[in-house]
Short mmCIF file of C-alpha atoms in Angstrom, two decimals:
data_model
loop_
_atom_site.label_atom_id
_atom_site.label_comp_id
_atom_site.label_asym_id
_atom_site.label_seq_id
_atom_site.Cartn_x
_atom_site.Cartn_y
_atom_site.Cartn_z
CA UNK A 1 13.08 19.02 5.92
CA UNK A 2 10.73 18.08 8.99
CA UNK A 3 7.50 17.06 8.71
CA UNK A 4 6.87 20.19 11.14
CA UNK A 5 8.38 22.13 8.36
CA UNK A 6 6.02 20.82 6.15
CA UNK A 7 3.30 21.52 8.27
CA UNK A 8 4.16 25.30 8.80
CA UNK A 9 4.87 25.32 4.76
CA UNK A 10 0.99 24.10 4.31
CA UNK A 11 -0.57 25.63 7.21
CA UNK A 12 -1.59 22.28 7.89
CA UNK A 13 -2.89 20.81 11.17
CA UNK A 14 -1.47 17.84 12.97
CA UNK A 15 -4.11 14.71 13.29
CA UNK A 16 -2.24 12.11 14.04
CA UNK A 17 1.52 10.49 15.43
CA UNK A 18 2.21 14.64 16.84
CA UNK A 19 4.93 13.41 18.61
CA UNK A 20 6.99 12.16 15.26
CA UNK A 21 6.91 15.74 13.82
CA UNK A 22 10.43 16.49 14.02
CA UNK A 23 11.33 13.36 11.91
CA UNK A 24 13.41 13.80 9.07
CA UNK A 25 11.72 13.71 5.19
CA UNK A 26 13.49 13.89 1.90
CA UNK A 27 11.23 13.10 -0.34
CA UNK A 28 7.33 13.07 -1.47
CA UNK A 29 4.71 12.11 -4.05
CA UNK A 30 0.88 13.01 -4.82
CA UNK A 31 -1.30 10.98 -6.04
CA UNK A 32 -5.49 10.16 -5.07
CA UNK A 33 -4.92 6.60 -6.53
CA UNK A 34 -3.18 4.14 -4.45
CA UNK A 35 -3.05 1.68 -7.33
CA UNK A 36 -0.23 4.05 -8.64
CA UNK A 37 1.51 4.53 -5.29
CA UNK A 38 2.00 0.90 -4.85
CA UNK A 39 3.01 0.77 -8.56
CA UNK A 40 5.22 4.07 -9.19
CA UNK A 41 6.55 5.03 -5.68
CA UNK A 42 9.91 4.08 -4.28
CA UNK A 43 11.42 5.40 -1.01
CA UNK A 44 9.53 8.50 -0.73
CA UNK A 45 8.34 9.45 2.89
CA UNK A 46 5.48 11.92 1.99
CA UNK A 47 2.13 11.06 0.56
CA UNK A 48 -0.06 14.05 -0.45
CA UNK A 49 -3.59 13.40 -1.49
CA UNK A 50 -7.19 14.21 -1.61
CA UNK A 51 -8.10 10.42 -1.14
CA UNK A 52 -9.55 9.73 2.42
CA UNK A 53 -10.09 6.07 3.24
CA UNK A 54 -8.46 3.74 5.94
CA UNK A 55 -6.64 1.79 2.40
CA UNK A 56 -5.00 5.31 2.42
CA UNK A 57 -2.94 4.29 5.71
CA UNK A 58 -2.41 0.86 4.52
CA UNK A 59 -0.81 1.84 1.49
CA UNK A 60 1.28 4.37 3.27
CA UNK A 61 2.17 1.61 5.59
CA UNK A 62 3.12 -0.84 3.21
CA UNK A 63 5.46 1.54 1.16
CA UNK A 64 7.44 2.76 4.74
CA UNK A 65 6.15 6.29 4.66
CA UNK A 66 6.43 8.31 7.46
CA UNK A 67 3.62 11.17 6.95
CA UNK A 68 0.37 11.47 5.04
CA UNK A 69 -0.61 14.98 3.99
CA UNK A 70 -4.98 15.41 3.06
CA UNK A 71 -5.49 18.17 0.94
CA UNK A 72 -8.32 20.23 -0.26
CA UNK A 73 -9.41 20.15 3.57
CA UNK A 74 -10.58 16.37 3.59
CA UNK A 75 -11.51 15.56 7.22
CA UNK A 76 -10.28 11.72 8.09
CA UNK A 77 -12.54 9.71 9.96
CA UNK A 78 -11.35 9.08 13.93
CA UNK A 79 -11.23 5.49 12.72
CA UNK A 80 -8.21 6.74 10.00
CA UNK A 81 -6.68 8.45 12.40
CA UNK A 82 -6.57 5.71 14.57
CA UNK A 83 -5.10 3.38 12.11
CA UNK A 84 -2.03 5.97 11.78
CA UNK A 85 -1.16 6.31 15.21
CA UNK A 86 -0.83 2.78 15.38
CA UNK A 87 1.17 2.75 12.64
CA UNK A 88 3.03 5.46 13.49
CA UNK A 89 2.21 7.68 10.58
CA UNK A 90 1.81 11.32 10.88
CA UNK A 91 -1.14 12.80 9.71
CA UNK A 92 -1.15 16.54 8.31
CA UNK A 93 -4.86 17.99 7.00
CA UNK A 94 -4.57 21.38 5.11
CA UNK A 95 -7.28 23.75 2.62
CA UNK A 96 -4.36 23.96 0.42
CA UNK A 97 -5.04 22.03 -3.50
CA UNK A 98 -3.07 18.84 -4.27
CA UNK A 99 -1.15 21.34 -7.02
CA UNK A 100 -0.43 24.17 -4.56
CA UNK A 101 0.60 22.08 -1.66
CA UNK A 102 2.68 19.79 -3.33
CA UNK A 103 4.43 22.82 -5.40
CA UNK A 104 4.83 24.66 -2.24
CA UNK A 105 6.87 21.68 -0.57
CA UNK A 106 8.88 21.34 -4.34
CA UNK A 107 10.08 24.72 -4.25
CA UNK A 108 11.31 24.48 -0.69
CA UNK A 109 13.61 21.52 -1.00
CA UNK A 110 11.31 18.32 -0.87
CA UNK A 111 12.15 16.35 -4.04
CA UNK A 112 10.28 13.75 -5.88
CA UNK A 113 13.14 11.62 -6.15
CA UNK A 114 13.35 8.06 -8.31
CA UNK A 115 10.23 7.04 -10.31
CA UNK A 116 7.17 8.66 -8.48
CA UNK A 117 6.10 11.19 -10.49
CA UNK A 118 2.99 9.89 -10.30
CA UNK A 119 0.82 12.83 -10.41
CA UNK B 1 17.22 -26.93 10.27
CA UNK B 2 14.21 -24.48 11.58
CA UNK B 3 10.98 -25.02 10.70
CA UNK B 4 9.29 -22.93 8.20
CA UNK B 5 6.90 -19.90 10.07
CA UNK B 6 3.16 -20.76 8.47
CA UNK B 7 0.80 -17.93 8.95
CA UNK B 8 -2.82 -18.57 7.75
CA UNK B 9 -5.57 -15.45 6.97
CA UNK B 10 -9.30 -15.47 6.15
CA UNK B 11 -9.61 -12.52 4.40
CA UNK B 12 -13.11 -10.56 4.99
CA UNK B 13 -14.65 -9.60 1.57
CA UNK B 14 -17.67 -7.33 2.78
CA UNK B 15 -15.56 -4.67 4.84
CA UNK B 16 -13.42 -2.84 2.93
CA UNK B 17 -12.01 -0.57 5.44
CA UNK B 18 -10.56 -3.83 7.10
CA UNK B 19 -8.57 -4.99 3.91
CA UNK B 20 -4.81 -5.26 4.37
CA UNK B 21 -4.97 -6.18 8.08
CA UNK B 22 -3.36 -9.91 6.90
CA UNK B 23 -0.67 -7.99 5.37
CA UNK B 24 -0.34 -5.60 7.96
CA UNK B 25 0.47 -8.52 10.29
CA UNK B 26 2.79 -10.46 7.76
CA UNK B 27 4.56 -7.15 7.47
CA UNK B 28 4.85 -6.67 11.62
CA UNK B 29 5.90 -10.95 11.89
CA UNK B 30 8.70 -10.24 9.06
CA UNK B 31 10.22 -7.03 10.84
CA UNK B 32 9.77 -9.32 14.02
CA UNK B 33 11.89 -12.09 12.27
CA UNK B 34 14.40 -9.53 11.33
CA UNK B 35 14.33 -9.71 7.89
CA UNK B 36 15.78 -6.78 5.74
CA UNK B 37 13.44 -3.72 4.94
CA UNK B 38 13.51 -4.16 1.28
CA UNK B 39 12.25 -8.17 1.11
CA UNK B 40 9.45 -7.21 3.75
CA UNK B 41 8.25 -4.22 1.85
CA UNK B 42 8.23 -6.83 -1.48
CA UNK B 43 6.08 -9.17 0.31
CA UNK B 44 4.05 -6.68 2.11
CA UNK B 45 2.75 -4.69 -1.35
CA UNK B 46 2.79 -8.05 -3.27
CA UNK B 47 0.35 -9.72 -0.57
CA UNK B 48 -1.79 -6.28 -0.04
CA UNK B 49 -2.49 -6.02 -3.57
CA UNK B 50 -3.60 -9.72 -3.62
CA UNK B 51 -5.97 -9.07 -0.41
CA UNK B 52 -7.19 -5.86 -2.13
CA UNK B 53 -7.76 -8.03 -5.17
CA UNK B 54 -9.63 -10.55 -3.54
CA UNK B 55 -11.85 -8.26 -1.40
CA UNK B 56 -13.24 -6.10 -4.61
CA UNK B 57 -13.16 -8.71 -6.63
CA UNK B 58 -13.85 -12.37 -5.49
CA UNK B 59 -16.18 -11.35 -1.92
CA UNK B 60 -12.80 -12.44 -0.03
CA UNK B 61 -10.68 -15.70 0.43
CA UNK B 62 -7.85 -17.16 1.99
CA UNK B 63 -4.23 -16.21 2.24
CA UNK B 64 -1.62 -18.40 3.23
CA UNK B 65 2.02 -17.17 4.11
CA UNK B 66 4.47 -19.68 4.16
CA UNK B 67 8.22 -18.40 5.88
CA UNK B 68 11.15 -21.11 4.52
CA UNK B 69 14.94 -20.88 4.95
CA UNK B 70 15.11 -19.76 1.18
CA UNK B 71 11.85 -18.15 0.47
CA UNK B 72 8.52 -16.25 1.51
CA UNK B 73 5.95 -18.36 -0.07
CA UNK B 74 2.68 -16.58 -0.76
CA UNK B 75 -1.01 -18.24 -1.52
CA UNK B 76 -3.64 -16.46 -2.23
CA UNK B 77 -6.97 -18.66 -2.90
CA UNK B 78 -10.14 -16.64 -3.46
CA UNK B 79 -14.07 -18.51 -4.75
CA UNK B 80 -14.56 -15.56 -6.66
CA UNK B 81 -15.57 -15.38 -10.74
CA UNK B 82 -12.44 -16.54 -11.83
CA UNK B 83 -10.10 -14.20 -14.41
CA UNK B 84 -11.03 -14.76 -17.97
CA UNK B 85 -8.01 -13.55 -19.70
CA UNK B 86 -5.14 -13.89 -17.54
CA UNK B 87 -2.28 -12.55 -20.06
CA UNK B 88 -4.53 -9.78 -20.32
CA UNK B 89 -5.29 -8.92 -16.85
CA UNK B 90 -1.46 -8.68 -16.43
CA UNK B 91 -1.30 -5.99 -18.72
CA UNK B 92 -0.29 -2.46 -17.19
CA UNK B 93 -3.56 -0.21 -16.91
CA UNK B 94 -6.39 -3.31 -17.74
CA UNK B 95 -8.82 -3.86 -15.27
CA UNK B 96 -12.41 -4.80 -14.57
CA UNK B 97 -12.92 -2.75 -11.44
CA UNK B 98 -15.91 -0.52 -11.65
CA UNK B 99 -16.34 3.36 -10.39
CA UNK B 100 -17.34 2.60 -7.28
CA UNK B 101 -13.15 0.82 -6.84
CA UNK B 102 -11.48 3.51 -8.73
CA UNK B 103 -13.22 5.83 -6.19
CA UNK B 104 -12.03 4.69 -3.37
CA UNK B 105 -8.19 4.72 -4.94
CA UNK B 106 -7.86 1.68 -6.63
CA UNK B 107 -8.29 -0.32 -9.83
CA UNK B 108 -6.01 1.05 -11.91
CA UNK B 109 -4.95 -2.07 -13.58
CA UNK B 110 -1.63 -2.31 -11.79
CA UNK B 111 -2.70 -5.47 -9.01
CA UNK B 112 -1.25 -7.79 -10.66
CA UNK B 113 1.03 -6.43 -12.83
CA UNK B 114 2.69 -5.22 -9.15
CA UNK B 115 2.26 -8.71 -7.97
CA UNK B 116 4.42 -10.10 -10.22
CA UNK B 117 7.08 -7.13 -10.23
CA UNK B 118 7.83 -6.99 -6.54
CA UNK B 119 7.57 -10.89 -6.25
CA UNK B 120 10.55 -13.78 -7.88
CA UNK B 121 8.20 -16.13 -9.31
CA UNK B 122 4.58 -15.81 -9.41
CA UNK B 123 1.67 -18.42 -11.00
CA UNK B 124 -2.31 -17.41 -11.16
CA UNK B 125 -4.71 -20.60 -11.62
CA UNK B 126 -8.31 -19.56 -12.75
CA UNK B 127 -11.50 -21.23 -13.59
CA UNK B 128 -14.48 -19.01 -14.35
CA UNK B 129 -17.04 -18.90 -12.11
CA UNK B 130 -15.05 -21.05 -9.62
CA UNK B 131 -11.99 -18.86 -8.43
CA UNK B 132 -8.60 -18.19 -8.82
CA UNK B 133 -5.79 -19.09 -6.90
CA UNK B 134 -2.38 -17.11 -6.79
CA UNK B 135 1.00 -18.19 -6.01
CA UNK B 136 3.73 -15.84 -5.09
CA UNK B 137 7.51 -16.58 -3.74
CA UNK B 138 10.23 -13.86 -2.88
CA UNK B 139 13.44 -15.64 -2.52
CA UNK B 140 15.87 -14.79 0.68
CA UNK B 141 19.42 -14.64 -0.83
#
């Protein structure tokens, strides 16, 4: 699915990197500890979670995602969003809970895929 | 015969927001260089765990990237209180990171556990109460 699709799906907002929405995604995970995304998470292009720091970014950088998804409407800093449209990360913001959101995108197609259930 | 690519970081242990720029920039020089996607993300989540390990542990240190024909060679030299057990700091799920780390998404126990999974070889050097000094290589097949 797109990450516009995913967007619509959550009722999200767009932040960040708007002009990457119609990229491709296949996969996701949730988690509000990066120690586990580094640790768990292979190859998925989605990162849903309620953590809001710039180490967020970072981590998504460093495992080649391609969108970040804040739930429980956590408001990045301009400084976060920043960082991700420099790195070319898309940033979604929705009121939706980590379990809702990420079993909303589940049921419509995007998968978990290798290792990273990390949540 | 090229010469070997050395990239040198001081890594900033009072700002936490700016952790992971030296890998950020190791990551960008590797893709510049070409190298496939899979050996840059290896060194890129092997070195940020090491910078995120030095900054909320050891107040910050020095990483040194060294780019050979046959490996990535990784130093990571911190003057920080030193690891007292090192077998058991590279348990799985062991860590001495407080609330105030787990809060902002990290200490979980998996630093250097990762370190050593997504890297070839890997030594840690410690000495309480004077530092500890990390040495990581990926090999280029």
């Amino acid at each position: 699915m797109t990450i516009r699709e995913i967007m619509e799906l959550l009722d999200a907002k767009v932040l960040a990197c708007e002009e990457s929405l119609d990229h491709d995604v296949h996969s996701a995970c949730g988690s509000d500890m990066m120690s586990d995304v580094l640790a768990y998470v292979k190859d998925q292009a989605v990162l849903l979670t309620g953590l809001v720091n710039s180490q967020v970014v970072r981590t998504a950088e460093m495992m080649d995602m391609r969108c970040i998804v804040f739930v429980r409407s956590k408001q990045p800093t301009p400084e976060i969003l920043e960082l991700a449209q420099e790195s070319g990360i898309v940033v979604l913001a929705t009121s939706k809970r980590m379990y809702e959101a990420c079993g909303k995108l589940y049921s419509s197609g995007l998968k978990p895929e290798a290792v990273g259930d990390v949540q | 015969m090229n010469d070997a690519v050395v990239l040198h970081f001081d890594v900033d242990g009072e700002n936490f927001t700016s952790a992971g720029e030296a890998s950020v920039q190791v990551k960008k020089t590797l893709r510049q260089m070409g190298f496939p996607p899979e050996v840059i993300r290896r060194v890129s989540i092997a070195m940020y765990e090491g910078e995120i390990n030095m900054v909320i542990h050891a107040g910050g240190g020095k990483a040194d990237v060294t780019v050979d024909s046959d490996k990535i060679h990784i130093v990571l030299a911190d003057k920080g209180p030193g690891i007292a057990d090192i077998d058991l700091a590279m348990q799985e799920g062991y860590s001495t990171a407080k609330d105030n780390i787990r809060s902002l998404g990290f200490g979980a126990g998996m630093g250097l556990p990762n370190m050593k999974r997504y890297s070839d070889h890997m030594e840690v050097e410690s000495a309480l109460g004077k530092g500890t000094t990390i040495t990581m290589d990926i090999y280029l097949s």
